[in-house]
Amino acid sequence: YQRRCDLHFRALKKQLDLGAIGQLKMIKSCSRDNPVPPMEYLRTSGGIFQDMLIHDFDMQDWLSGGQVPEFVLAVGHCYDPEIQKMNDLDIVAVMLKYSSGLVTMVDTCRDAAYGYDQRVEAFGSKGMLTAKNEMTSSVELATVDGHLMPPAKWSFPERYDHAYLVELSEFVAMLSAGPDSDAHRLEQKETLRHPRIVRTAWAAELSWRLGRQVRLSEDLDALQREVSGGKSHV
């Protein structure tokens, strides 16, 4: 989950934790990949919910302070015939509701013609925080013909090159500090989020397949058997 190491998202999280926008009411994220991943990869990726959207659910978990959604509703479509053969989607919108009143939403797509697109907006009682998409430069050309913006980063290796370095350096530092360090204890605490994030992604996929809202308190194994004709979720 390298997005937690991105400098823009960390700056947004810091302001959020400082109470800059008051009570958090809504989180909106946009996650559009580019280019379409190889079909060989997609066949073993686990699908768009477990491969792509799970990163957005992790961001929502992080920004909300670990809140667990009450229910999730997902809709989507598949435009690519090869992906459709995998019984998967290539464009999805998801909405989640929390007991605190928080509402979160995310739109995701397997490709975006203009480049890699990652944005987050947090809305609260006192204002809004926005992390915009990262471009190849900050230079904007303005002439009598209008304004010309630089293109977006091509794909995730370019967009998150710095985040991956931060993630790796912090991991090495944690190992060097040893199992009794604060860094190691914090990492142990953070890993406890993984089961709830995987469950959220699973519930979102079931919502799409069942065509209805799914509560996180429901028996997801039973719903999976309903979807897959008696087969349990793995």
JSON list of C-alpha atoms in Angstrom, two decimals:
[
{"chain": "A", "resi": 1, "resn": "TYR", "atom": "CA", "xyz": [0.00, 0.00, 0.00]},
{"chain": "A", "resi": 2, "resn": "GLN", "atom": "CA", "xyz": [2.52, 2.56, -1.22]},
{"chain": "A", "resi": 3, "resn": "ARG", "atom": "CA", "xyz": [0.02, 5.41, -1.30]},
{"chain": "A", "resi": 4, "resn": "ARG", "atom": "CA", "xyz": [0.48, 5.84, 2.45]},
{"chain": "A", "resi": 5, "resn": "CYS", "atom": "CA", "xyz": [4.09, 6.79, 1.67]},
{"chain": "A", "resi": 6, "resn": "ASP", "atom": "CA", "xyz": [3.22, 9.37, -0.99]},
{"chain": "A", "resi": 7, "resn": "LEU", "atom": "CA", "xyz": [4.24, 12.90, 0.06]},
{"chain": "A", "resi": 8, "resn": "HIS", "atom": "CA", "xyz": [1.00, 14.50, -1.20]},
{"chain": "A", "resi": 9, "resn": "PHE", "atom": "CA", "xyz": [-1.27, 12.04, 0.57]},
{"chain": "A", "resi": 10, "resn": "ARG", "atom": "CA", "xyz": [0.83, 12.26, 3.74]},
{"chain": "A", "resi": 11, "resn": "ALA", "atom": "CA", "xyz": [0.46, 16.05, 3.68]},
{"chain": "A", "resi": 12, "resn": "LEU", "atom": "CA", "xyz": [-3.31, 15.67, 3.33]},
{"chain": "A", "resi": 13, "resn": "LYS", "atom": "CA", "xyz": [-3.40, 13.14, 6.19]},
{"chain": "A", "resi": 14, "resn": "LYS", "atom": "CA", "xyz": [-1.36, 15.46, 8.42]},
{"chain": "A", "resi": 15, "resn": "GLN", "atom": "CA", "xyz": [-3.77, 18.34, 7.88]},
{"chain": "A", "resi": 16, "resn": "LEU", "atom": "CA", "xyz": [-6.71, 16.00, 8.46]},
{"chain": "A", "resi": 17, "resn": "ASP", "atom": "CA", "xyz": [-5.26, 14.80, 11.77]},
{"chain": "A", "resi": 18, "resn": "LEU", "atom": "CA", "xyz": [-4.62, 18.41, 12.83]},
{"chain": "A", "resi": 19, "resn": "GLY", "atom": "CA", "xyz": [-8.33, 19.09, 12.46]},
{"chain": "A", "resi": 20, "resn": "ALA", "atom": "CA", "xyz": [-7.94, 21.51, 9.56]},
{"chain": "A", "resi": 21, "resn": "ILE", "atom": "CA", "xyz": [-11.35, 20.64, 8.10]},
{"chain": "A", "resi": 22, "resn": "GLY", "atom": "CA", "xyz": [-13.14, 19.80, 11.34]},
{"chain": "A", "resi": 23, "resn": "GLN", "atom": "CA", "xyz": [-15.35, 16.73, 11.47]},
{"chain": "A", "resi": 24, "resn": "LEU", "atom": "CA", "xyz": [-14.69, 14.44, 8.51]},
{"chain": "A", "resi": 25, "resn": "LYS", "atom": "CA", "xyz": [-17.90, 13.92, 6.55]},
{"chain": "A", "resi": 26, "resn": "MET", "atom": "CA", "xyz": [-16.89, 12.61, 3.13]},
{"chain": "A", "resi": 27, "resn": "ILE", "atom": "CA", "xyz": [-13.94, 11.11, 1.25]},
{"chain": "A", "resi": 28, "resn": "LYS", "atom": "CA", "xyz": [-13.88, 10.92, -2.54]},
{"chain": "A", "resi": 29, "resn": "SER", "atom": "CA", "xyz": [-11.11, 9.23, -4.46]},
{"chain": "A", "resi": 30, "resn": "CYS", "atom": "CA", "xyz": [-10.37, 8.71, -8.13]},
{"chain": "A", "resi": 31, "resn": "SER", "atom": "CA", "xyz": [-8.15, 5.82, -9.22]},
{"chain": "A", "resi": 32, "resn": "ARG", "atom": "CA", "xyz": [-7.67, 5.37, -12.96]},
{"chain": "A", "resi": 33, "resn": "ASP", "atom": "CA", "xyz": [-4.91, 3.13, -14.22]},
{"chain": "A", "resi": 34, "resn": "ASN", "atom": "CA", "xyz": [-2.87, 3.46, -17.39]},
{"chain": "A", "resi": 35, "resn": "PRO", "atom": "CA", "xyz": [-2.19, 1.60, -19.56]},
{"chain": "A", "resi": 36, "resn": "VAL", "atom": "CA", "xyz": [-4.42, -1.48, -19.38]},
{"chain": "A", "resi": 37, "resn": "PRO", "atom": "CA", "xyz": [-2.34, -4.18, -17.65]},
{"chain": "A", "resi": 38, "resn": "PRO", "atom": "CA", "xyz": [-1.31, -7.28, -19.67]},
{"chain": "A", "resi": 39, "resn": "MET", "atom": "CA", "xyz": [-4.08, -9.86, -19.94]},
{"chain": "A", "resi": 40, "resn": "GLU", "atom": "CA", "xyz": [-1.72, -12.49, -18.51]},
{"chain": "A", "resi": 41, "resn": "TYR", "atom": "CA", "xyz": [-1.50, -10.43, -15.33]},
{"chain": "A", "resi": 42, "resn": "LEU", "atom": "CA", "xyz": [-5.22, -9.70, -15.13]},
{"chain": "A", "resi": 43, "resn": "ARG", "atom": "CA", "xyz": [-6.08, -13.40, -15.31]},
{"chain": "A", "resi": 44, "resn": "THR", "atom": "CA", "xyz": [-4.23, -13.95, -12.02]},
{"chain": "A", "resi": 45, "resn": "SER", "atom": "CA", "xyz": [-4.73, -10.54, -10.38]},
{"chain": "A", "resi": 46, "resn": "GLY", "atom": "CA", "xyz": [-7.78, -11.47, -8.31]},
{"chain": "A", "resi": 47, "resn": "GLY", "atom": "CA", "xyz": [-9.98, -9.01, -10.19]},
{"chain": "A", "resi": 48, "resn": "ILE", "atom": "CA", "xyz": [-10.44, -5.26, -10.06]},
{"chain": "A", "resi": 49, "resn": "PHE", "atom": "CA", "xyz": [-11.80, -5.25, -6.49]},
{"chain": "A", "resi": 50, "resn": "GLN", "atom": "CA", "xyz": [-8.86, -7.12, -4.91]},
{"chain": "A", "resi": 51, "resn": "ASP", "atom": "CA", "xyz": [-6.23, -5.75, -7.29]},
{"chain": "A", "resi": 52, "resn": "MET", "atom": "CA", "xyz": [-7.13, -2.06, -7.72]},
{"chain": "A", "resi": 53, "resn": "LEU", "atom": "CA", "xyz": [-9.95, -0.95, -5.44]},
{"chain": "A", "resi": 54, "resn": "ILE", "atom": "CA", "xyz": [-8.35, -2.48, -2.37]},
{"chain": "A", "resi": 55, "resn": "HIS", "atom": "CA", "xyz": [-5.78, 0.34, -2.50]},
{"chain": "A", "resi": 56, "resn": "ASP", "atom": "CA", "xyz": [-8.59, 2.91, -2.35]},
{"chain": "A", "resi": 57, "resn": "PHE", "atom": "CA", "xyz": [-10.23, 1.08, 0.53]},
{"chain": "A", "resi": 58, "resn": "ASP", "atom": "CA", "xyz": [-6.87, 1.18, 2.32]},
{"chain": "A", "resi": 59, "resn": "MET", "atom": "CA", "xyz": [-6.69, 4.94, 1.75]},
{"chain": "A", "resi": 60, "resn": "GLN", "atom": "CA", "xyz": [-10.20, 5.40, 3.14]},
{"chain": "A", "resi": 61, "resn": "ASP", "atom": "CA", "xyz": [-9.27, 3.27, 6.15]},
{"chain": "A", "resi": 62, "resn": "TRP", "atom": "CA", "xyz": [-6.13, 5.38, 6.71]},
{"chain": "A", "resi": 63, "resn": "LEU", "atom": "CA", "xyz": [-7.74, 8.78, 6.26]},
{"chain": "A", "resi": 64, "resn": "SER", "atom": "CA", "xyz": [-10.77, 7.88, 8.40]},
{"chain": "A", "resi": 65, "resn": "GLY", "atom": "CA", "xyz": [-8.62, 6.66, 11.28]},
{"chain": "A", "resi": 66, "resn": "GLY", "atom": "CA", "xyz": [-9.51, 3.00, 10.83]},
{"chain": "A", "resi": 67, "resn": "GLN", "atom": "CA", "xyz": [-13.28, 3.32, 10.61]},
{"chain": "A", "resi": 68, "resn": "VAL", "atom": "CA", "xyz": [-15.07, 0.20, 9.35]},
{"chain": "A", "resi": 69, "resn": "PRO", "atom": "CA", "xyz": [-17.93, 0.68, 6.85]},
{"chain": "A", "resi": 70, "resn": "GLU", "atom": "CA", "xyz": [-21.41, -0.52, 7.71]},
{"chain": "A", "resi": 71, "resn": "PHE", "atom": "CA", "xyz": [-22.36, -1.27, 4.14]},
{"chain": "A", "resi": 72, "resn": "VAL", "atom": "CA", "xyz": [-21.07, -0.98, 0.60]},
{"chain": "A", "resi": 73, "resn": "LEU", "atom": "CA", "xyz": [-22.73, -0.59, -2.79]},
{"chain": "A", "resi": 74, "resn": "ALA", "atom": "CA", "xyz": [-20.81, -1.19, -6.03]},
{"chain": "A", "resi": 75, "resn": "VAL", "atom": "CA", "xyz": [-21.79, -0.84, -9.68]},
{"chain": "A", "resi": 76, "resn": "GLY", "atom": "CA", "xyz": [-19.67, -1.36, -12.75]},
{"chain": "A", "resi": 77, "resn": "HIS", "atom": "CA", "xyz": [-19.30, -2.34, -16.37]},
{"chain": "A", "resi": 78, "resn": "CYS", "atom": "CA", "xyz": [-16.78, -4.05, -18.64]},
{"chain": "A", "resi": 79, "resn": "TYR", "atom": "CA", "xyz": [-15.93, -2.46, -21.98]},
{"chain": "A", "resi": 80, "resn": "ASP", "atom": "CA", "xyz": [-12.98, -4.71, -22.83]},
{"chain": "A", "resi": 81, "resn": "PRO", "atom": "CA", "xyz": [-14.17, -8.05, -24.29]},
{"chain": "A", "resi": 82, "resn": "GLU", "atom": "CA", "xyz": [-11.03, -9.86, -23.11]},
{"chain": "A", "resi": 83, "resn": "ILE", "atom": "CA", "xyz": [-11.56, -8.73, -19.51]},
{"chain": "A", "resi": 84, "resn": "GLN", "atom": "CA", "xyz": [-15.25, -9.56, -19.81]},
{"chain": "A", "resi": 85, "resn": "LYS", "atom": "CA", "xyz": [-14.30, -13.17, -20.56]},
{"chain": "A", "resi": 86, "resn": "MET", "atom": "CA", "xyz": [-12.67, -13.24, -17.10]},
{"chain": "A", "resi": 87, "resn": "ASN", "atom": "CA", "xyz": [-16.04, -12.31, -15.53]},
{"chain": "A", "resi": 88, "resn": "ASP", "atom": "CA", "xyz": [-14.42, -9.10, -14.33]},
{"chain": "A", "resi": 89, "resn": "LEU", "atom": "CA", "xyz": [-14.98, -5.36, -14.75]},
{"chain": "A", "resi": 90, "resn": "ASP", "atom": "CA", "xyz": [-12.85, -2.52, -16.08]},
{"chain": "A", "resi": 91, "resn": "ILE", "atom": "CA", "xyz": [-14.80, 0.41, -14.62]},
{"chain": "A", "resi": 92, "resn": "VAL", "atom": "CA", "xyz": [-16.36, 0.55, -11.14]},
{"chain": "A", "resi": 93, "resn": "ALA", "atom": "CA", "xyz": [-17.97, 3.07, -8.77]},
{"chain": "A", "resi": 94, "resn": "VAL", "atom": "CA", "xyz": [-18.31, 2.24, -5.07]},
{"chain": "A", "resi": 95, "resn": "MET", "atom": "CA", "xyz": [-20.06, 4.01, -2.19]},
{"chain": "A", "resi": 96, "resn": "LEU", "atom": "CA", "xyz": [-19.56, 3.15, 1.49]},
{"chain": "A", "resi": 97, "resn": "LYS", "atom": "CA", "xyz": [-21.42, 4.34, 4.61]},
{"chain": "A", "resi": 98, "resn": "TYR", "atom": "CA", "xyz": [-20.02, 4.36, 8.18]},
{"chain": "A", "resi": 99, "resn": "SER", "atom": "CA", "xyz": [-21.69, 4.46, 11.60]},
{"chain": "A", "resi": 100, "resn": "SER", "atom": "CA", "xyz": [-20.15, 7.88, 12.30]},
{"chain": "A", "resi": 101, "resn": "GLY", "atom": "CA", "xyz": [-22.09, 9.30, 9.36]},
{"chain": "A", "resi": 102, "resn": "LEU", "atom": "CA", "xyz": [-19.02, 9.32, 7.11]},
{"chain": "A", "resi": 103, "resn": "VAL", "atom": "CA", "xyz": [-19.68, 8.60, 3.44]},
{"chain": "A", "resi": 104, "resn": "THR", "atom": "CA", "xyz": [-16.89, 7.57, 1.08]},
{"chain": "A", "resi": 105, "resn": "MET", "atom": "CA", "xyz": [-16.85, 6.93, -2.62]},
{"chain": "A", "resi": 106, "resn": "VAL", "atom": "CA", "xyz": [-14.38, 5.89, -5.28]},
{"chain": "A", "resi": 107, "resn": "ASP", "atom": "CA", "xyz": [-14.38, 5.60, -9.03]},
{"chain": "A", "resi": 108, "resn": "THR", "atom": "CA", "xyz": [-11.83, 3.41, -10.73]},
{"chain": "A", "resi": 109, "resn": "CYS", "atom": "CA", "xyz": [-11.00, 2.34, -14.27]},
{"chain": "A", "resi": 110, "resn": "ARG", "atom": "CA", "xyz": [-8.40, 0.06, -15.82]},
{"chain": "A", "resi": 111, "resn": "ASP", "atom": "CA", "xyz": [-7.27, 2.75, -18.25]},
{"chain": "A", "resi": 112, "resn": "ALA", "atom": "CA", "xyz": [-7.30, 6.51, -18.81]},
{"chain": "A", "resi": 113, "resn": "ALA", "atom": "CA", "xyz": [-6.28, 7.90, -22.22]},
{"chain": "A", "resi": 114, "resn": "TYR", "atom": "CA", "xyz": [-4.66, 10.99, -20.67]},
{"chain": "A", "resi": 115, "resn": "GLY", "atom": "CA", "xyz": [-2.39, 9.07, -18.25]},
{"chain": "A", "resi": 116, "resn": "TYR", "atom": "CA", "xyz": [-2.31, 7.76, -14.70]},
{"chain": "A", "resi": 117, "resn": "ASP", "atom": "CA", "xyz": [-4.88, 9.51, -12.49]},
{"chain": "A", "resi": 118, "resn": "GLN", "atom": "CA", "xyz": [-4.94, 9.43, -8.68]},
{"chain": "A", "resi": 119, "resn": "ARG", "atom": "CA", "xyz": [-6.85, 12.07, -6.69]},
{"chain": "A", "resi": 120, "resn": "VAL", "atom": "CA", "xyz": [-8.30, 12.32, -3.18]},
{"chain": "A", "resi": 121, "resn": "GLU", "atom": "CA", "xyz": [-10.70, 14.80, -1.64]},
{"chain": "A", "resi": 122, "resn": "ALA", "atom": "CA", "xyz": [-11.65, 14.99, 2.05]},
{"chain": "A", "resi": 123, "resn": "PHE", "atom": "CA", "xyz": [-14.64, 17.15, 3.01]},
{"chain": "A", "resi": 124, "resn": "GLY", "atom": "CA", "xyz": [-15.40, 18.24, 6.56]},
{"chain": "A", "resi": 125, "resn": "SER", "atom": "CA", "xyz": [-17.42, 20.63, 8.70]},
{"chain": "A", "resi": 126, "resn": "LYS", "atom": "CA", "xyz": [-14.79, 23.37, 8.36]},
{"chain": "A", "resi": 127, "resn": "GLY", "atom": "CA", "xyz": [-13.55, 22.90, 4.82]},
{"chain": "A", "resi": 128, "resn": "MET", "atom": "CA", "xyz": [-11.98, 20.58, 2.27]},
{"chain": "A", "resi": 129, "resn": "LEU", "atom": "CA", "xyz": [-8.61, 19.02, 1.55]},
{"chain": "A", "resi": 130, "resn": "THR", "atom": "CA", "xyz": [-7.64, 17.99, -1.99]},
{"chain": "A", "resi": 131, "resn": "ALA", "atom": "CA", "xyz": [-4.68, 16.03, -3.32]},
{"chain": "A", "resi": 132, "resn": "LYS", "atom": "CA", "xyz": [-4.61, 16.64, -7.06]},
{"chain": "A", "resi": 133, "resn": "ASN", "atom": "CA", "xyz": [-3.26, 14.37, -9.75]},
{"chain": "A", "resi": 134, "resn": "GLU", "atom": "CA", "xyz": [0.50, 14.56, -10.25]},
{"chain": "A", "resi": 135, "resn": "MET", "atom": "CA", "xyz": [1.70, 15.83, -13.62]},
{"chain": "A", "resi": 136, "resn": "THR", "atom": "CA", "xyz": [5.05, 15.41, -15.36]},
{"chain": "A", "resi": 137, "resn": "SER", "atom": "CA", "xyz": [5.88, 19.01, -14.41]},
{"chain": "A", "resi": 138, "resn": "SER", "atom": "CA", "xyz": [4.26, 22.07, -12.85]},
{"chain": "A", "resi": 139, "resn": "VAL", "atom": "CA", "xyz": [4.84, 24.25, -15.93]},
{"chain": "A", "resi": 140, "resn": "GLU", "atom": "CA", "xyz": [1.75, 25.71, -17.58]},
{"chain": "A", "resi": 141, "resn": "LEU", "atom": "CA", "xyz": [1.93, 27.53, -20.91]},
{"chain": "A", "resi": 142, "resn": "ALA", "atom": "CA", "xyz": [-0.47, 30.45, -21.36]},
{"chain": "A", "resi": 143, "resn": "THR", "atom": "CA", "xyz": [-0.85, 32.17, -24.76]},
{"chain": "A", "resi": 144, "resn": "VAL", "atom": "CA", "xyz": [-3.57, 33.87, -26.79]},
{"chain": "A", "resi": 145, "resn": "ASP", "atom": "CA", "xyz": [-4.71, 30.34, -27.69]},
{"chain": "A", "resi": 146, "resn": "GLY", "atom": "CA", "xyz": [-5.39, 29.47, -24.06]},
{"chain": "A", "resi": 147, "resn": "HIS", "atom": "CA", "xyz": [-3.67, 27.46, -21.34]},
{"chain": "A", "resi": 148, "resn": "LEU", "atom": "CA", "xyz": [-1.65, 24.32, -22.05]},
{"chain": "A", "resi": 149, "resn": "MET", "atom": "CA", "xyz": [-1.11, 21.94, -19.12]},
{"chain": "A", "resi": 150, "resn": "PRO", "atom": "CA", "xyz": [1.62, 19.27, -18.91]},
{"chain": "A", "resi": 151, "resn": "PRO", "atom": "CA", "xyz": [0.52, 15.62, -19.25]},
{"chain": "A", "resi": 152, "resn": "ALA", "atom": "CA", "xyz": [-0.09, 13.32, -16.31]},
{"chain": "A", "resi": 153, "resn": "LYS", "atom": "CA", "xyz": [2.45, 10.68, -15.30]},
{"chain": "A", "resi": 154, "resn": "TRP", "atom": "CA", "xyz": [2.27, 7.68, -17.65]},
{"chain": "A", "resi": 155, "resn": "SER", "atom": "CA", "xyz": [1.71, 4.90, -15.10]},
{"chain": "A", "resi": 156, "resn": "PHE", "atom": "CA", "xyz": [2.17, 3.89, -11.47]},
{"chain": "A", "resi": 157, "resn": "PRO", "atom": "CA", "xyz": [5.99, 3.29, -11.54]},
{"chain": "A", "resi": 158, "resn": "GLU", "atom": "CA", "xyz": [6.48, 6.94, -12.55]},
{"chain": "A", "resi": 159, "resn": "ARG", "atom": "CA", "xyz": [3.74, 8.29, -10.27]},
{"chain": "A", "resi": 160, "resn": "TYR", "atom": "CA", "xyz": [4.94, 6.47, -7.15]},
{"chain": "A", "resi": 161, "resn": "ASP", "atom": "CA", "xyz": [8.69, 6.25, -7.72]},
{"chain": "A", "resi": 162, "resn": "HIS", "atom": "CA", "xyz": [9.38, 8.41, -4.65]},
{"chain": "A", "resi": 163, "resn": "ALA", "atom": "CA", "xyz": [6.75, 6.64, -2.54]},
{"chain": "A", "resi": 164, "resn": "TYR", "atom": "CA", "xyz": [8.33, 3.25, -3.25]},
{"chain": "A", "resi": 165, "resn": "LEU", "atom": "CA", "xyz": [11.73, 4.57, -2.13]},
{"chain": "A", "resi": 166, "resn": "VAL", "atom": "CA", "xyz": [10.22, 5.96, 1.08]},
{"chain": "A", "resi": 167, "resn": "GLU", "atom": "CA", "xyz": [8.39, 2.69, 1.72]},
{"chain": "A", "resi": 168, "resn": "LEU", "atom": "CA", "xyz": [11.57, 0.66, 1.25]},
{"chain": "A", "resi": 169, "resn": "SER", "atom": "CA", "xyz": [13.76, 2.97, 3.34]},
{"chain": "A", "resi": 170, "resn": "GLU", "atom": "CA", "xyz": [11.24, 2.94, 6.21]},
{"chain": "A", "resi": 171, "resn": "PHE", "atom": "CA", "xyz": [11.06, -0.85, 6.03]},
{"chain": "A", "resi": 172, "resn": "VAL", "atom": "CA", "xyz": [14.87, -1.13, 6.24]},
{"chain": "A", "resi": 173, "resn": "ALA", "atom": "CA", "xyz": [14.93, 1.35, 9.12]},
{"chain": "A", "resi": 174, "resn": "MET", "atom": "CA", "xyz": [12.31, -0.70, 10.97]},
{"chain": "A", "resi": 175, "resn": "LEU", "atom": "CA", "xyz": [14.35, -3.89, 10.53]},
{"chain": "A", "resi": 176, "resn": "SER", "atom": "CA", "xyz": [17.49, -2.10, 11.73]},
{"chain": "A", "resi": 177, "resn": "ALA", "atom": "CA", "xyz": [15.67, -0.76, 14.79]},
{"chain": "A", "resi": 178, "resn": "GLY", "atom": "CA", "xyz": [14.74, -4.27, 15.90]},
{"chain": "A", "resi": 179, "resn": "PRO", "atom": "CA", "xyz": [11.55, -5.94, 17.23]},
{"chain": "A", "resi": 180, "resn": "ASP", "atom": "CA", "xyz": [11.48, -3.86, 20.43]},
{"chain": "A", "resi": 181, "resn": "SER", "atom": "CA", "xyz": [11.43, -0.52, 18.62]},
{"chain": "A", "resi": 182, "resn": "ASP", "atom": "CA", "xyz": [8.50, 1.88, 18.37]},
{"chain": "A", "resi": 183, "resn": "ALA", "atom": "CA", "xyz": [8.65, 1.56, 14.58]},
{"chain": "A", "resi": 184, "resn": "HIS", "atom": "CA", "xyz": [8.23, -2.21, 14.77]},
{"chain": "A", "resi": 185, "resn": "ARG", "atom": "CA", "xyz": [5.35, -1.97, 17.26]},
{"chain": "A", "resi": 186, "resn": "LEU", "atom": "CA", "xyz": [3.62, 0.60, 15.05]},
{"chain": "A", "resi": 187, "resn": "GLU", "atom": "CA", "xyz": [3.97, -1.65, 12.01]},
{"chain": "A", "resi": 188, "resn": "GLN", "atom": "CA", "xyz": [2.51, -4.58, 13.94]},
{"chain": "A", "resi": 189, "resn": "LYS", "atom": "CA", "xyz": [-0.47, -2.41, 14.84]},
{"chain": "A", "resi": 190, "resn": "GLU", "atom": "CA", "xyz": [-0.88, -1.19, 11.26]},
{"chain": "A", "resi": 191, "resn": "THR", "atom": "CA", "xyz": [-0.93, -4.73, 9.83]},
{"chain": "A", "resi": 192, "resn": "LEU", "atom": "CA", "xyz": [-4.09, -5.45, 11.84]},
{"chain": "A", "resi": 193, "resn": "ARG", "atom": "CA", "xyz": [-6.00, -3.43, 9.25]},
{"chain": "A", "resi": 194, "resn": "HIS", "atom": "CA", "xyz": [-5.43, -5.93, 6.44]},
{"chain": "A", "resi": 195, "resn": "PRO", "atom": "CA", "xyz": [-8.28, -8.36, 7.25]},
{"chain": "A", "resi": 196, "resn": "ARG", "atom": "CA", "xyz": [-10.88, -5.56, 7.38]},
{"chain": "A", "resi": 197, "resn": "ILE", "atom": "CA", "xyz": [-9.64, -4.03, 4.12]},
{"chain": "A", "resi": 198, "resn": "VAL", "atom": "CA", "xyz": [-9.76, -7.41, 2.34]},
{"chain": "A", "resi": 199, "resn": "ARG", "atom": "CA", "xyz": [-13.26, -7.93, 3.76]},
{"chain": "A", "resi": 200, "resn": "THR", "atom": "CA", "xyz": [-14.37, -4.53, 2.48]},
{"chain": "A", "resi": 201, "resn": "ALA", "atom": "CA", "xyz": [-13.07, -5.36, -1.02]},
{"chain": "A", "resi": 202, "resn": "TRP", "atom": "CA", "xyz": [-14.80, -8.74, -0.87]},
{"chain": "A", "resi": 203, "resn": "ALA", "atom": "CA", "xyz": [-18.11, -7.17, 0.22]},
{"chain": "A", "resi": 204, "resn": "ALA", "atom": "CA", "xyz": [-17.82, -4.62, -2.61]},
{"chain": "A", "resi": 205, "resn": "GLU", "atom": "CA", "xyz": [-17.36, -7.36, -5.19]},
{"chain": "A", "resi": 206, "resn": "LEU", "atom": "CA", "xyz": [-20.33, -9.28, -3.78]},
{"chain": "A", "resi": 207, "resn": "SER", "atom": "CA", "xyz": [-22.41, -6.11, -3.95]},
{"chain": "A", "resi": 208, "resn": "TRP", "atom": "CA", "xyz": [-21.70, -5.88, -7.67]},
{"chain": "A", "resi": 209, "resn": "ARG", "atom": "CA", "xyz": [-22.30, -9.56, -8.34]},
{"chain": "A", "resi": 210, "resn": "LEU", "atom": "CA", "xyz": [-25.53, -9.65, -6.31]},
{"chain": "A", "resi": 211, "resn": "GLY", "atom": "CA", "xyz": [-26.75, -6.29, -7.59]},
{"chain": "A", "resi": 212, "resn": "ARG", "atom": "CA", "xyz": [-27.52, -4.94, -4.13]},
{"chain": "A", "resi": 213, "resn": "GLN", "atom": "CA", "xyz": [-26.11, -3.22, -1.07]},
{"chain": "A", "resi": 214, "resn": "VAL", "atom": "CA", "xyz": [-24.06, -5.53, 1.18]},
{"chain": "A", "resi": 215, "resn": "ARG", "atom": "CA", "xyz": [-23.60, -5.01, 4.90]},
{"chain": "A", "resi": 216, "resn": "LEU", "atom": "CA", "xyz": [-20.19, -5.85, 6.31]},
{"chain": "A", "resi": 217, "resn": "SER", "atom": "CA", "xyz": [-21.94, -7.69, 9.16]},
{"chain": "A", "resi": 218, "resn": "GLU", "atom": "CA", "xyz": [-23.48, -10.21, 6.73]},
{"chain": "A", "resi": 219, "resn": "ASP", "atom": "CA", "xyz": [-22.16, -13.74, 6.29]},
{"chain": "A", "resi": 220, "resn": "LEU", "atom": "CA", "xyz": [-19.94, -13.11, 3.26]},
{"chain": "A", "resi": 221, "resn": "ASP", "atom": "CA", "xyz": [-19.10, -16.81, 2.89]},
{"chain": "A", "resi": 222, "resn": "ALA", "atom": "CA", "xyz": [-22.80, -17.56, 2.48]},
{"chain": "A", "resi": 223, "resn": "LEU", "atom": "CA", "xyz": [-23.16, -14.76, -0.05]},
{"chain": "A", "resi": 224, "resn": "GLN", "atom": "CA", "xyz": [-20.14, -16.06, -1.95]},
{"chain": "A", "resi": 225, "resn": "ARG", "atom": "CA", "xyz": [-21.71, -19.53, -2.13]},
{"chain": "A", "resi": 226, "resn": "GLU", "atom": "CA", "xyz": [-24.88, -17.91, -3.46]},
{"chain": "A", "resi": 227, "resn": "VAL", "atom": "CA", "xyz": [-22.85, -16.16, -6.17]},
{"chain": "A", "resi": 228, "resn": "SER", "atom": "CA", "xyz": [-20.62, -19.07, -7.13]},
{"chain": "A", "resi": 229, "resn": "GLY", "atom": "CA", "xyz": [-23.12, -21.90, -6.88]},
{"chain": "A", "resi": 230, "resn": "GLY", "atom": "CA", "xyz": [-21.97, -23.45, -3.61]},
{"chain": "A", "resi": 231, "resn": "LYS", "atom": "CA", "xyz": [-18.27, -22.69, -3.79]},
{"chain": "A", "resi": 232, "resn": "SER", "atom": "CA", "xyz": [-16.71, -21.00, -0.76]},
{"chain": "A", "resi": 233, "resn": "HIS", "atom": "CA", "xyz": [-14.69, -17.77, -1.07]},
{"chain": "A", "resi": 234, "resn": "VAL", "atom": "CA", "xyz": [-10.91, -18.31, -1.09]}
]
